[in-house]
Every structure is written in structure tokens, then in C-alpha cells.
Coordinates of C-alpha atoms in Angstrom, one line a residue:
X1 CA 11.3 -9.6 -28.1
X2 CA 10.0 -7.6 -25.3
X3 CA 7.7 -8.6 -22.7
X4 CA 4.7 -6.7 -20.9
X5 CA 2.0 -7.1 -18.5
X6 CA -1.3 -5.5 -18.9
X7 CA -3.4 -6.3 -15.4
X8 CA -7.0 -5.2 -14.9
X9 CA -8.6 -5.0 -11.4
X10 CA -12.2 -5.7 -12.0
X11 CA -14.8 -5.8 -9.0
X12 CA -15.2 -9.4 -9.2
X13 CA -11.8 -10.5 -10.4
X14 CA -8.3 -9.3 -11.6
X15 CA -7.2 -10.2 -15.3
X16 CA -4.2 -10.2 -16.9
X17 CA -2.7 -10.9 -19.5
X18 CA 1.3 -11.1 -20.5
X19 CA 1.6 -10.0 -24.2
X20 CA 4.5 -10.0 -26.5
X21 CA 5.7 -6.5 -28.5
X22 CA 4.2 -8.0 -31.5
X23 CA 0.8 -8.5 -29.8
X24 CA 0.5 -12.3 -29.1
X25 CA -0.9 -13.2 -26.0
X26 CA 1.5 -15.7 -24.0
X27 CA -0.6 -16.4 -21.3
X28 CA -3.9 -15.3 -19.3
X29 CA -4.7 -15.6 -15.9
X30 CA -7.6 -14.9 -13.5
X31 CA -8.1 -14.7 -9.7
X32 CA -11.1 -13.9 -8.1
X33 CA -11.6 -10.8 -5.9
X34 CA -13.5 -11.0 -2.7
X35 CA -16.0 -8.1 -1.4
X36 CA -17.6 -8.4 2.4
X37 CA -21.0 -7.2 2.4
X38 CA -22.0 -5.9 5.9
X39 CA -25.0 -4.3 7.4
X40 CA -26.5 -0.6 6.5
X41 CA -25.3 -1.4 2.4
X42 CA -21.3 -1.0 3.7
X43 CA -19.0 -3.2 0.9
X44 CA -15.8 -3.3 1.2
X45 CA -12.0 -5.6 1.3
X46 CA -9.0 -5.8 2.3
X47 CA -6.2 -3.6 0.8
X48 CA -3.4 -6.4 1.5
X49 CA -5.6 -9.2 0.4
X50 CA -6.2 -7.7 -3.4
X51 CA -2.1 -7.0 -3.3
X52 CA -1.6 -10.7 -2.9
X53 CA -4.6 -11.6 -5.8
X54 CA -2.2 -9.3 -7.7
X55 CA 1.1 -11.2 -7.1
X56 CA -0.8 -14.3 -7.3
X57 CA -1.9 -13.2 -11.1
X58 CA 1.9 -12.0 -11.8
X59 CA 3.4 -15.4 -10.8
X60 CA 0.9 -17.3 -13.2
X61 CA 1.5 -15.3 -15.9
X62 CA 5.3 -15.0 -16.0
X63 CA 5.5 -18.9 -15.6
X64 CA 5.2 -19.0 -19.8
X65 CA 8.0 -16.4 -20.3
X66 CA 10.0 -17.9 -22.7
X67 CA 13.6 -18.9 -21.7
X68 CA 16.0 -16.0 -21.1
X69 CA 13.2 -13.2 -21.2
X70 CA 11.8 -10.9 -18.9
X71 CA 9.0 -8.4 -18.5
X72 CA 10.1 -4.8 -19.4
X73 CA 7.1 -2.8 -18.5
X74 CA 3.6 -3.5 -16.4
X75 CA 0.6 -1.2 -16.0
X76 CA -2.8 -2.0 -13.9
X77 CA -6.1 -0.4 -15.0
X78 CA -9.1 -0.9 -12.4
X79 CA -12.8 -0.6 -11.2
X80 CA -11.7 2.3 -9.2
X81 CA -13.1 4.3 -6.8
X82 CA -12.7 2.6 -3.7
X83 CA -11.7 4.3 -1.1
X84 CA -8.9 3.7 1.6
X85 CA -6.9 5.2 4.1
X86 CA -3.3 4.8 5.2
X87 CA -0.8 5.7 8.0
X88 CA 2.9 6.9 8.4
X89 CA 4.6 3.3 7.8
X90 CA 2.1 2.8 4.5
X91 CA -0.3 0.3 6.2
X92 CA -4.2 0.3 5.6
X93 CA -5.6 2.0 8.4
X94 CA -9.4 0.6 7.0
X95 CA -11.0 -1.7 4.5
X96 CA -11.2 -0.4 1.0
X97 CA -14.5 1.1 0.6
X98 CA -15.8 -0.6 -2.4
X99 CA -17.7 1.9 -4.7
X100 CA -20.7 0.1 -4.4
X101 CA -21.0 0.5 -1.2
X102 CA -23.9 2.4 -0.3
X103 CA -24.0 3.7 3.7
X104 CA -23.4 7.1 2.4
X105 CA -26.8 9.1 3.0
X106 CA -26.8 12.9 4.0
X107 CA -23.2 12.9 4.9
X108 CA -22.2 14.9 1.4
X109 CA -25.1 17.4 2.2
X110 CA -24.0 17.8 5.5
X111 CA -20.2 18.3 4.5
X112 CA -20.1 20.7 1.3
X113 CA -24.3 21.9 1.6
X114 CA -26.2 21.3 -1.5
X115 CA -24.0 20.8 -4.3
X116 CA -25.1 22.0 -7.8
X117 CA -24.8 18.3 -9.7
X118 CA -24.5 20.3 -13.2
X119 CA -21.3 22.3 -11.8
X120 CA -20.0 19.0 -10.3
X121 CA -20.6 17.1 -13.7
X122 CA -18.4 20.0 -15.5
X123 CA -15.5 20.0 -13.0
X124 CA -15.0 16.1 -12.2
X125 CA -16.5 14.7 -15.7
X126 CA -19.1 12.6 -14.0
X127 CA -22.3 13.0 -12.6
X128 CA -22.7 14.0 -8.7
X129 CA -23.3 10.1 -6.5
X130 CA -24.1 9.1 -3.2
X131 CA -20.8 6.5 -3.7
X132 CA -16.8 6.7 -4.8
X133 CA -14.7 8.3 -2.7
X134 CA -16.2 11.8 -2.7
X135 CA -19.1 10.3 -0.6
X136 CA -16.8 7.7 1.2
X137 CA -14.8 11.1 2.7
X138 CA -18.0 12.9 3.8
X139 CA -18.6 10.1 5.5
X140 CA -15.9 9.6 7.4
X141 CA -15.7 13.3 7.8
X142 CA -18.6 13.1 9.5
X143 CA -18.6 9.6 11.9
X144 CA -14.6 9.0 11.9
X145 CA -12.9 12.5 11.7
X146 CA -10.1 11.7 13.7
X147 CA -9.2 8.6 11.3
X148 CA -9.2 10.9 8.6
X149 CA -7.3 13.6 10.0
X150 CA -4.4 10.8 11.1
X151 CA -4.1 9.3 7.8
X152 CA -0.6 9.9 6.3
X153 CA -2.3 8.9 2.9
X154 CA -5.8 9.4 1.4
X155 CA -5.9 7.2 -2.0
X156 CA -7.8 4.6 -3.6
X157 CA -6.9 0.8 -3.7
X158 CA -5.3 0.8 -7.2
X159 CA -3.0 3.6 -5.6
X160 CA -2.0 1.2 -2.7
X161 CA -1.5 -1.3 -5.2
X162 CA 0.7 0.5 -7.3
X163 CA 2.7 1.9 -4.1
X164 CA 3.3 -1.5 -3.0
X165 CA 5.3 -2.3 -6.4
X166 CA 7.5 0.7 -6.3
X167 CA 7.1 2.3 -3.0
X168 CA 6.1 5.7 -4.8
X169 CA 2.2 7.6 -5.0
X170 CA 0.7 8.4 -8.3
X171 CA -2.2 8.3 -9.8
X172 CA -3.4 8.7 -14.0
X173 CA -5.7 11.3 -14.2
X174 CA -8.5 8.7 -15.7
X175 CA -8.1 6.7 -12.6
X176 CA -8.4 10.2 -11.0
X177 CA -11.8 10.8 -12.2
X178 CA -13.4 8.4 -9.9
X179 CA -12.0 10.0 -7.0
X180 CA -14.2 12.9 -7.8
X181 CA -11.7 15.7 -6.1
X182 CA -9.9 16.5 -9.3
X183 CA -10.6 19.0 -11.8
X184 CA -10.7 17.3 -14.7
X185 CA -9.9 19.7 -17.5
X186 CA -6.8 20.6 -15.9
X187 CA -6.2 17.3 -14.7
X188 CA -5.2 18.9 -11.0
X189 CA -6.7 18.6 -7.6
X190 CA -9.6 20.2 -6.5
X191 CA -8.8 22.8 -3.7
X192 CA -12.2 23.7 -2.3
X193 CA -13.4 19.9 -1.6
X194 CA -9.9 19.1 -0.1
X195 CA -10.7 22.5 2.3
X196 CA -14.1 20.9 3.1
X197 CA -13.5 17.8 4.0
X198 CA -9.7 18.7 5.8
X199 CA -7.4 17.0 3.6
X200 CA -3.9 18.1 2.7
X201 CA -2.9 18.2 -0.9
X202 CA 0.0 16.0 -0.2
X203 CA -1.5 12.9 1.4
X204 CA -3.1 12.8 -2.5
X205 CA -0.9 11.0 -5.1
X206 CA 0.6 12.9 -7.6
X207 CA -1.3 13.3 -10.9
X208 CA 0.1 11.9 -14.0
X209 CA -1.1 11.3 -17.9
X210 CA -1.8 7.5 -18.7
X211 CA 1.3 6.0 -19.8
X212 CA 3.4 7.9 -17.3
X213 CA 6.5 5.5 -16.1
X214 CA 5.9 5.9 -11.7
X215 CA 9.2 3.5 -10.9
X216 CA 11.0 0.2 -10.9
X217 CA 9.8 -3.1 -9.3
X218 CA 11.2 -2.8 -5.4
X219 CA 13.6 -5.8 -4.6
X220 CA 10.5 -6.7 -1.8
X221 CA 7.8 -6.6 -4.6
X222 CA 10.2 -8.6 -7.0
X223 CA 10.3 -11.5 -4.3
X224 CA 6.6 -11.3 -4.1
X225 CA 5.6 -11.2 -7.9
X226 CA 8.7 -13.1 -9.5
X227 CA 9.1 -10.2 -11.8
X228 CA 12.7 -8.5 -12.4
X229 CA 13.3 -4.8 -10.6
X230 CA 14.0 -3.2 -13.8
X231 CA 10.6 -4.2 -14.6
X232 CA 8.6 -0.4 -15.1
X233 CA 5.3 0.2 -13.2
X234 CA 3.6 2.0 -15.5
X235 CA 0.6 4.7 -14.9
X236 CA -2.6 2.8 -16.4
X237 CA -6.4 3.5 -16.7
X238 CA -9.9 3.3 -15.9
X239 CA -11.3 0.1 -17.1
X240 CA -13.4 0.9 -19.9
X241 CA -10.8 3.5 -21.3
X242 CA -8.3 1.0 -21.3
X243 CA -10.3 -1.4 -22.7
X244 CA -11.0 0.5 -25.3
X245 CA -7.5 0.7 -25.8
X246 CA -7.2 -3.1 -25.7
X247 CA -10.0 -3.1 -28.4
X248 CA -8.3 -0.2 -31.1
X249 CA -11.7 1.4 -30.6
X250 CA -9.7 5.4 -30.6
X251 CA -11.5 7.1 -32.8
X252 CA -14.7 9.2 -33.2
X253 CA -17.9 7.1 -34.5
X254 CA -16.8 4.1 -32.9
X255 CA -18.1 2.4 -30.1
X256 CA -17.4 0.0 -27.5
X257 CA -19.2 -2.5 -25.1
X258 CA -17.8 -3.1 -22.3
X259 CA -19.3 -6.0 -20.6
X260 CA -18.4 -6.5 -17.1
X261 CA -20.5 -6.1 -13.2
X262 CA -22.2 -2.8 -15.5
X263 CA -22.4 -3.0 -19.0
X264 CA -20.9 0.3 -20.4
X265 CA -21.0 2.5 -23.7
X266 CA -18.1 4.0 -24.4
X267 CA -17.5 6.9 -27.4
X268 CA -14.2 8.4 -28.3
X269 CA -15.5 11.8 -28.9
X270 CA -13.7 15.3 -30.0
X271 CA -15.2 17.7 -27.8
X272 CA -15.5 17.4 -23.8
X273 CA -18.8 19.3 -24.0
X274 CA -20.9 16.9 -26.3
X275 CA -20.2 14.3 -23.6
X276 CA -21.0 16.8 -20.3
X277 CA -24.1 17.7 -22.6
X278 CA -25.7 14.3 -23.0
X279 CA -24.6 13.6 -19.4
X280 CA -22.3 11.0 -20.1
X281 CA -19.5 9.8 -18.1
X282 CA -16.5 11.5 -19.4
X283 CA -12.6 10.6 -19.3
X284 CA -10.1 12.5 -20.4
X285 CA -8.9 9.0 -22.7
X286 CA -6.4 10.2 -25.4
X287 CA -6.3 13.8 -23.9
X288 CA -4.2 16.2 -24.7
X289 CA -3.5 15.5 -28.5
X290 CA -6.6 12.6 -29.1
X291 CA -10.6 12.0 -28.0
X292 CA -12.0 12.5 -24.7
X293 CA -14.2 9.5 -24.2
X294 CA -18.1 9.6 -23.2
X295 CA -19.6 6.6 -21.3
X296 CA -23.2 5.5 -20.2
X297 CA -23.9 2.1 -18.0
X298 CA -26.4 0.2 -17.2
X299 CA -24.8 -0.2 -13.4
X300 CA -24.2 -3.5 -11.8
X301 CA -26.5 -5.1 -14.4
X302 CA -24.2 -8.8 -14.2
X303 CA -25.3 -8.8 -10.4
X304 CA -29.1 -8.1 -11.5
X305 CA -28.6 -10.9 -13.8
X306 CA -27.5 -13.5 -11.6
X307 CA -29.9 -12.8 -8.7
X308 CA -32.6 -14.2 -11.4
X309 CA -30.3 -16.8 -12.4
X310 CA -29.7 -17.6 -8.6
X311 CA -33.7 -17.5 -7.5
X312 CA -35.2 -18.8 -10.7
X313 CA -32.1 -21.1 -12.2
X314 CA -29.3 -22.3 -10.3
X315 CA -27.1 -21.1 -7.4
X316 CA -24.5 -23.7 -8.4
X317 CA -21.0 -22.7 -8.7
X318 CA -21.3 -23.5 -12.8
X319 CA -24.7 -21.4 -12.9
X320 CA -23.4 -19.1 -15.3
X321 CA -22.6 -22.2 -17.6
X322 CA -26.2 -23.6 -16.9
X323 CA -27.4 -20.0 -17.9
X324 CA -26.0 -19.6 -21.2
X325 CA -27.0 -23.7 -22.3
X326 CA -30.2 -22.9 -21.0
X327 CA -30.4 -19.2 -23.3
X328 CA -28.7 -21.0 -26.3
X329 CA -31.5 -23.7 -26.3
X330 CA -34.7 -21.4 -26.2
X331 CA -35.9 -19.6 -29.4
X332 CA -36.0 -15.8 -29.9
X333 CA -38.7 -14.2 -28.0
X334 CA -38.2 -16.2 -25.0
X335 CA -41.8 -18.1 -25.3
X336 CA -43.5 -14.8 -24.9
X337 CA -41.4 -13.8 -21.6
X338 CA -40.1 -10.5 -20.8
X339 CA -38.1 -9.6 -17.8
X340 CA -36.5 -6.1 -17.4
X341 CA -33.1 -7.4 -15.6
X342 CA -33.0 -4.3 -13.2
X343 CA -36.3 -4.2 -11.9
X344 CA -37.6 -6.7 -9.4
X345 CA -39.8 -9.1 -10.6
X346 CA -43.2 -10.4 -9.6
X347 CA -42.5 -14.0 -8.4
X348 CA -45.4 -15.5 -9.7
X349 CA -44.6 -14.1 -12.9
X350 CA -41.6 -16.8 -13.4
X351 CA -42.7 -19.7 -10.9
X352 CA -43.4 -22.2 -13.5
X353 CA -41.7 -20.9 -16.7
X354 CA -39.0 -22.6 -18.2
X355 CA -35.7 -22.1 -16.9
X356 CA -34.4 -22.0 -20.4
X357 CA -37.2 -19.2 -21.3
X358 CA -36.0 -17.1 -18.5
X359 CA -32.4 -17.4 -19.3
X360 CA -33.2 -16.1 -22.9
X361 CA -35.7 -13.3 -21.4
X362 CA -32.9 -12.1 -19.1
X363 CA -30.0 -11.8 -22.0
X364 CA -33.1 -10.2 -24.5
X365 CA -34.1 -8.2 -21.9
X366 CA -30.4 -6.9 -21.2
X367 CA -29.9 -6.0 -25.0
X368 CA -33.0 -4.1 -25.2
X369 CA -32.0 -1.8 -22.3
X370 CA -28.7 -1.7 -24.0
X371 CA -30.6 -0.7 -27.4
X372 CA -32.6 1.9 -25.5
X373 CA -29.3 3.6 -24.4
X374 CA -27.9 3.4 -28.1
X375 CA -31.1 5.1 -29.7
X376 CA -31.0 7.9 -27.0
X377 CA -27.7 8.7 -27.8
X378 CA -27.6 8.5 -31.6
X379 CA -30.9 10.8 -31.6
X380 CA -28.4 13.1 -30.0
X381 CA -25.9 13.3 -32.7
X382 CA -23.7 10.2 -31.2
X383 CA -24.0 7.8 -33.8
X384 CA -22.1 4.3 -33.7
X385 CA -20.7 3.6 -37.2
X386 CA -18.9 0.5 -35.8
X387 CA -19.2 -1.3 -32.8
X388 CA -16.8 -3.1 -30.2
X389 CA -17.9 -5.6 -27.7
X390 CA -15.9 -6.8 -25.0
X391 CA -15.9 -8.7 -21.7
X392 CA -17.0 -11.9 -20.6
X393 CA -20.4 -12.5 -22.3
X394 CA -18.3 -11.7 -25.5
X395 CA -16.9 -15.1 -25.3
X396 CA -20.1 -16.3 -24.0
X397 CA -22.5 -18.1 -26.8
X398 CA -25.5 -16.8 -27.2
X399 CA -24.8 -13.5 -25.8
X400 CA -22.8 -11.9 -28.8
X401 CA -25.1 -12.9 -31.1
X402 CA -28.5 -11.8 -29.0
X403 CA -27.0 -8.3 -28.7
X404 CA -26.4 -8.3 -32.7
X405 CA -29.4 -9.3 -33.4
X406 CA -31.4 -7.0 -30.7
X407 CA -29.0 -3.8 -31.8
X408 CA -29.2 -5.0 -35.8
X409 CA -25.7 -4.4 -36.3
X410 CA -22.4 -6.4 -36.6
X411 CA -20.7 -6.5 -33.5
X412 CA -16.9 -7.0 -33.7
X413 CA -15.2 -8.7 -30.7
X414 CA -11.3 -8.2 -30.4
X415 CA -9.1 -9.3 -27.2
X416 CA -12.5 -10.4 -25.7
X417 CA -12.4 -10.7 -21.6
X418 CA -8.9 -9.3 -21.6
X419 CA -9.2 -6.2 -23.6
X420 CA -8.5 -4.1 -20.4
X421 CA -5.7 -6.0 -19.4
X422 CA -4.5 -5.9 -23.3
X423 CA -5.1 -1.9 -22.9
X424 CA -2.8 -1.6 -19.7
X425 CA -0.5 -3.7 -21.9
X426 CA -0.3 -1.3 -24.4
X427 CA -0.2 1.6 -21.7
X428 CA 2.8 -0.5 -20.4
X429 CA 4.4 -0.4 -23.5
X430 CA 4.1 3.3 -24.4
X431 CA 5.3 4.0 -20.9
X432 CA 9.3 2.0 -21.6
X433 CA 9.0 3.9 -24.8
X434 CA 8.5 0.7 -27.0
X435 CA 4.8 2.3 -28.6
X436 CA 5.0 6.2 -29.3
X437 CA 1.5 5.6 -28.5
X438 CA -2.2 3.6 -28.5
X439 CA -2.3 3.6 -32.7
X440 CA 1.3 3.1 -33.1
X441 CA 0.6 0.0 -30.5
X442 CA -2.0 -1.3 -33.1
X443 CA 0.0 -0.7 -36.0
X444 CA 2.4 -2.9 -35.3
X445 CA 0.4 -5.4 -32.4
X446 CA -1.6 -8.0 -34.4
X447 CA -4.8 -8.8 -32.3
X448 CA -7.5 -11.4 -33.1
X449 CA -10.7 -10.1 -34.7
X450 CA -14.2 -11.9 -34.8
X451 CA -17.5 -11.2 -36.3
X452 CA -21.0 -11.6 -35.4
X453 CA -23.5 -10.9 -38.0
X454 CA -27.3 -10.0 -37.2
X455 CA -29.4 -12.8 -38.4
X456 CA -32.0 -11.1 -40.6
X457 CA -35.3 -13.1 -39.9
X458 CA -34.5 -13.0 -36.4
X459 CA -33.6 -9.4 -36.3
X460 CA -37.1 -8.7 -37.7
X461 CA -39.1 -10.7 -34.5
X462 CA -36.7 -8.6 -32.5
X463 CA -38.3 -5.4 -33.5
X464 CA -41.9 -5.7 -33.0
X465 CA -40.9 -7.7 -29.8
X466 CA -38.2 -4.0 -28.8
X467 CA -41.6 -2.3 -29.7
X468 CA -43.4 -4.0 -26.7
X469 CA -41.1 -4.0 -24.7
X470 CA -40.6 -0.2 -24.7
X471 CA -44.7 -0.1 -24.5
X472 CA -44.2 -1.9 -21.3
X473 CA -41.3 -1.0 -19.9
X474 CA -40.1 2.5 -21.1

């Protein structure tokens, strides 16, 4: 029997997951992931302090290895995009810019001019943004050149992560996406921006295909992590790609919900184009032989979320527990209330209500924006024949079943709050050469699958209450 690891660096916590070949989950663990939030919108952590989350997670996991075994391969997907710069010896010369952070004004303006955001769309596959490392590097272009002309290394935290394990640089070219200096077509750095903002190609990682074998655990990192050090690090991910992976959602006409800090759409989809034509999020996924993949979000919606639940419900450490008792317990249509989670809310609106009528308001009202996103998209030609949701609030009673109910359609659940860790898994598995590759993984990994099944009459309040919403909202 062989062993893997899938881990997945989320931007609250890391998850992982050791799997056997056959696709039964041994064990699960979780750490939490700590972000400083400073003055002027400037997020960020330390480099070394998510490397010993990691090891942290690794030591849990392998504790249920059974007798005799060890872990073959391990691959990391992530939240990336966060930013960090090293020196000569491989030590952090900063914090990680977290890609939320949000200091970055006129500094991209003021290092490449005005940039046309349709021609940046087409070349890095997402949409021009004042965050990720693109505007991290203008802005230390611009208030810490000398810092970024020292750095031995320009990378993101992933990277560092990855280069800790095996004491080599690479990078997948979906991880490479959010770094917004490669061309993503033909998956190879993007001269002119390095030119602009004065970085060598070479203190970039290397490039590689998902999947891509980097090196061997180091004898230090096999101290640290317990793991052997003929254990392979293998190239993961993005998160949501992986975790479509992790949820066998591969093909065209599928769709998967990825519930995390955003809540994100993602298609598999045939053509590049249809996804750089409805402005979508694109990654290259199953590139070169399979579907790209197409995402929309509904950014940082689980922090919207709990800012109600903190003001208007709890700011206990169980508040999220409160929240979904409080949801389960109101009735469909919230008592009349409708809150649009990403807006800021009138406080006199909610002082009064009842807590449980706001819990179910903000979960309805998260499913209709979530609706509104799926309507736009299949009125473009995107239809989602079935759908795949995953992430927390997947485990998470009532959620599930509001978002069926809201969307009308069954929503299958599969791997749950560790499909992206299940997806780097799979990645870790075609990397040792055990899976030829993501459906050959599902052919022969048997994965739990659950069903939740619109309720009909309450399907039918949804939509005149959708209606109003959009009226008031939209």
C-alpha cells in the first residue's frame, strides 16, 4: 500500500490530509494560520512561522501510518499570491505579503504606466488588481528598491515552503498564475514586467506542470516533519484547481464550489478564450492534453460573514457553532430579513432582530449572490449540468442544504473540507508515478459521495424571495 500527503495552505489554516493509494483517508489534520494586520491595510506573516504550521500538520498526520509504512510522495496546493523576499543563505528578508493586503495604491501606475487590464487579463489569465505579487513588487519598487534589488530570491510563500523541504525553487504554473509575471499560455515568465520592476529571471523559480516531482525530503526537513527522505515533494496547485481535483469535478459542464475565506465557481472549460471572454479567472488546470478551468468569487465573503456574526451574534471562540444552530433553527425567509453579506449594513436595521433570523439572512443572503453569479454565467453559454460543493460550510448543517435550495439543484459534496488537500494528494501521487493522472486517480481512489436534494416547497418561497432580493439589491 502506498502512502501520500496532500496539504493545502489556506489563508486561515493549513489542511491536510494523509490518504492511502486506494483513496481512504487515514487521518486529517488542521492548524491555524496567523495573519498581522497593521496600519495603511498592510497584511502580512511570517515565512518561518507557516513552515513550522506545515511540519506541525505533517507530524499529526503521519502519527496513523500504519506499522512498517511510509509516505511515498507529498504535494502542497495554496492560497497563493503572497509575496516574499529572500537573501543569499535562503532566509526571509520580509514578512509574506498576504494577498489581501491592500497598501498598494498608485505604485503599479507609477511603475509600468497605465496598464491595458484586457491585455493583462489575456497574458496572466486573471484580471488586472491592486494586490498579489504584481502590486506587492511595484510597491516595493517604489518605497524599498534597494531590498528588492538585494534579494537573492523573489517568490511567494508556497515557494519558500516548498524550498525548505528539498532545498530546490520551483513553482507549478497554476500557482504561477497568481504571481501575475508569467505568461500564461506558454506557461513562461514575463520579460517586460521583470525589465520594469528590475528583476532577474533567475531569482524566479523555475516553472513546472502540476504534478512535476521538484526533489526528495532533505535529511534537515526529515528531522523536522518526521517524514522519510525518499519521501517526493511534489509540484501541486492553486486551491480551487486542486480542489477540484480532490472533488473529480474534470470535465466540461461540471461545476464546483469552493467554499473557503471567498466562495469560488470553478468550470473545467475546453477553450481558454470562453473563460478570458466572460472575464473569469482562468488556470491552466489539466492543460496541455485536458480543460482549462474558469473561476468567479465572491472575495473574502467568510470574513464579511463573521463580521455580522461578530457585531450582531457572538465573538466567542465557538461563534461559528452558535451561527449555524442559530441558522438551522429559523425558518426559510429569515422572518422577512435580508442582509447582502458584502455590503455594510445599517445598524438599526439588525438592533433588535433575532439572532437566529440574522444567521439565516446572512447564509440566504450568501446563496443568492452565489445564484446571481450562476445565472450570469449560464446566460453566457456556461451551464452547470452538475454541481460540486466543497469546503467548510459543506460539512456545515444548514449551509448545504440552503445553497440547494436557493440554486434549485442537487448539490453533491465529495472529500468535503479536504478536497484540496485530497487534490494535492492525487497531484502527489501522479508525480511518484503511481496515477498516470487526475481520472486514472479516480478510477481507482474510492471517495465518499453525499447528496443534498432541493426541498421543493421550500425551493418555491426561495424564488419570489431571489426576486426581491435582486429588486433590492441587484
Amino acid at each position: 500500500m502506498t502512502y501520500l500527503i496532500g496539504l493545502d495552505i489556506g489563508t486561515s489554516a493549513i489542511k491536510g490530509v494523509l490518504i492511502s493509494s486506494e483513496g481512504k483517508i487515514v487521518s486529517r489534520e488542521q492548524s491555524k494560520t496567523q495573519i498581522e494586520i497593521l496600519k495603511d491595510g498592510q497584511m502580512q506573516f511570517d515565512a518561518d512561522d507557516l513552515y513550522r504550521l506545515v511540519t506541525t500538520v505533517i507530524r499529526g498526520l503521519i502519527q496513523l501510518l500504519p506499522a512498517g509504512a511510509s509516505v511515498a510522495g507529498i504535494s502542497i496546493s495554496s492560497a497563493s499570491g503572497n509575496t516574499l523576499l529572500v537573501d543569499q543563505e535562503g532566509k526571509p528578508m520580509t514578512p509574506v505579503f498576504s494577498w489581501m493586503d491592500t497598501r498598494v495604491k498608485d505604485e503599479i501606475a507609477t511603475v509600468f504606466g497605465k496598464l491595458d487590464e484586457e491585455e493583462v487579463h489575456r497574458l496572466i489569465g486573471w484580471p488586472l488588481l491592486n494586490t498579489f505579487p504584481l502590486a506587492h513588487l511595484s510597491w516595493l519598487k517604489c518605497h524599498q528598491p534597494q531590498l528588492l534589488q538585494q534579494a537573492a530570491r523573489v517568490c511567494m510563500s508556497t515557494d519558500y515552503i516548498l524550498y525548505r523541504l528539498t532545498g530546490k525553487w520551483g513553482i507549478d504554473s497554476s500557482t504561477a498564475t497568481t504571481f501575475y509575471l508569467q505568461d500564461q499560455s506558454s506557461s513562461s515568465w514575463h520579460l517586460p514586467y521583470l525589465q520594469q520592476l528590475g528583476i532577474d529571471i533567475e531569482k524566479l523559480p523555475v516553472i513546472h506542470k502540476p504534478g512535476k516531482k521538484l526533489g526528495q525530503i532533505l535529511p534537515e526537513a526529515a528531522k523536522e516533519t518526521g517524514l522519510s527522505t525518499k519521501a517526493a515533494v511534489i509540484l501541486g496547485s492553486f486551491d480551487h484547481p486542486s480542489a477540484a481535483r480532490g472533488a473529480g469535478v474534470l470535465d466540461a459542464g461540471q461545476l464546483l464550489l469552493s467554499c473557503g475565506t471567498s466562495w469560488v465557481g470553478f468550470y473545467p472549460l475546453l477553450e481558454r478564450e470562453t473563460a478570458i471572454g466572460q472575464k473569469l479567472l482562468t488556470d491552466p488546470f489539466l492543460q496541455p492534453e485536458g480543460a482549462w478551468g474558469g473561476m468567479f468569487s465572491l472575495p473574502a465573503i467568510a470574513a464579511s460573514v463573521d463580521k455580522f456574526v461578530c457585531q450582531y451574534i457572538s465573538d466567542a471562540s465557538d461563534r461559528n457553532e452558535q451561527f449555524s444552530k442559530l441558522a438551522a433553527a429559523a425558518d426559510a425567509g429569515a422572518g422577512g430579513l435580508m442582509i447582502h453579506p458584502l455590503l455594510e449594513c445599517d445598524n438599526s436595521a439588525l438592533e433588535g432582530r433575532d439572532p437566529a433570523h440574522i444567521a439565516r439572512a446572512l447564509m440566504e443572503g450568501t446563496a443568492y449572490l452565489l445564484r446571481m453569479k450562476l445565472e450570469q454565467l449560464q446566460h453566457a453559454g456556461l451551464p452547470a449540468h452538475t454541481i460540486t460543493m466543497v469546503g467548510g460550510p459543506s460539512e456545515t448543517f444548514p449551509w448545504p442544504q440552503i445553497v440547494a435550495d436557493v440554486i434549485s439543484n442537487e448539490l453533491h459534496i465529495v472529500n468535503g473540507s479536504c478536497a484540496g488537500a485530497v487534490g494535492s494528494a492525487i497531484l502527489a501521487g501522479i508525480g511518484i508515478g503511481l496515477y498516470k493522472d487526475e481520472r486514472d486517480a479516480w478510477q481507482r481512489a474510492a471517495f465518499d459521495r453525499t447528496t443534498r436534494t432541493p426541498n421543493k416547497e421550500v425551493t418555491q418561497k426561495y424564488e419570489e424571495l431571489y426576486r426581491k432580493f435582486l429588486a433590492k439589491y441587484n
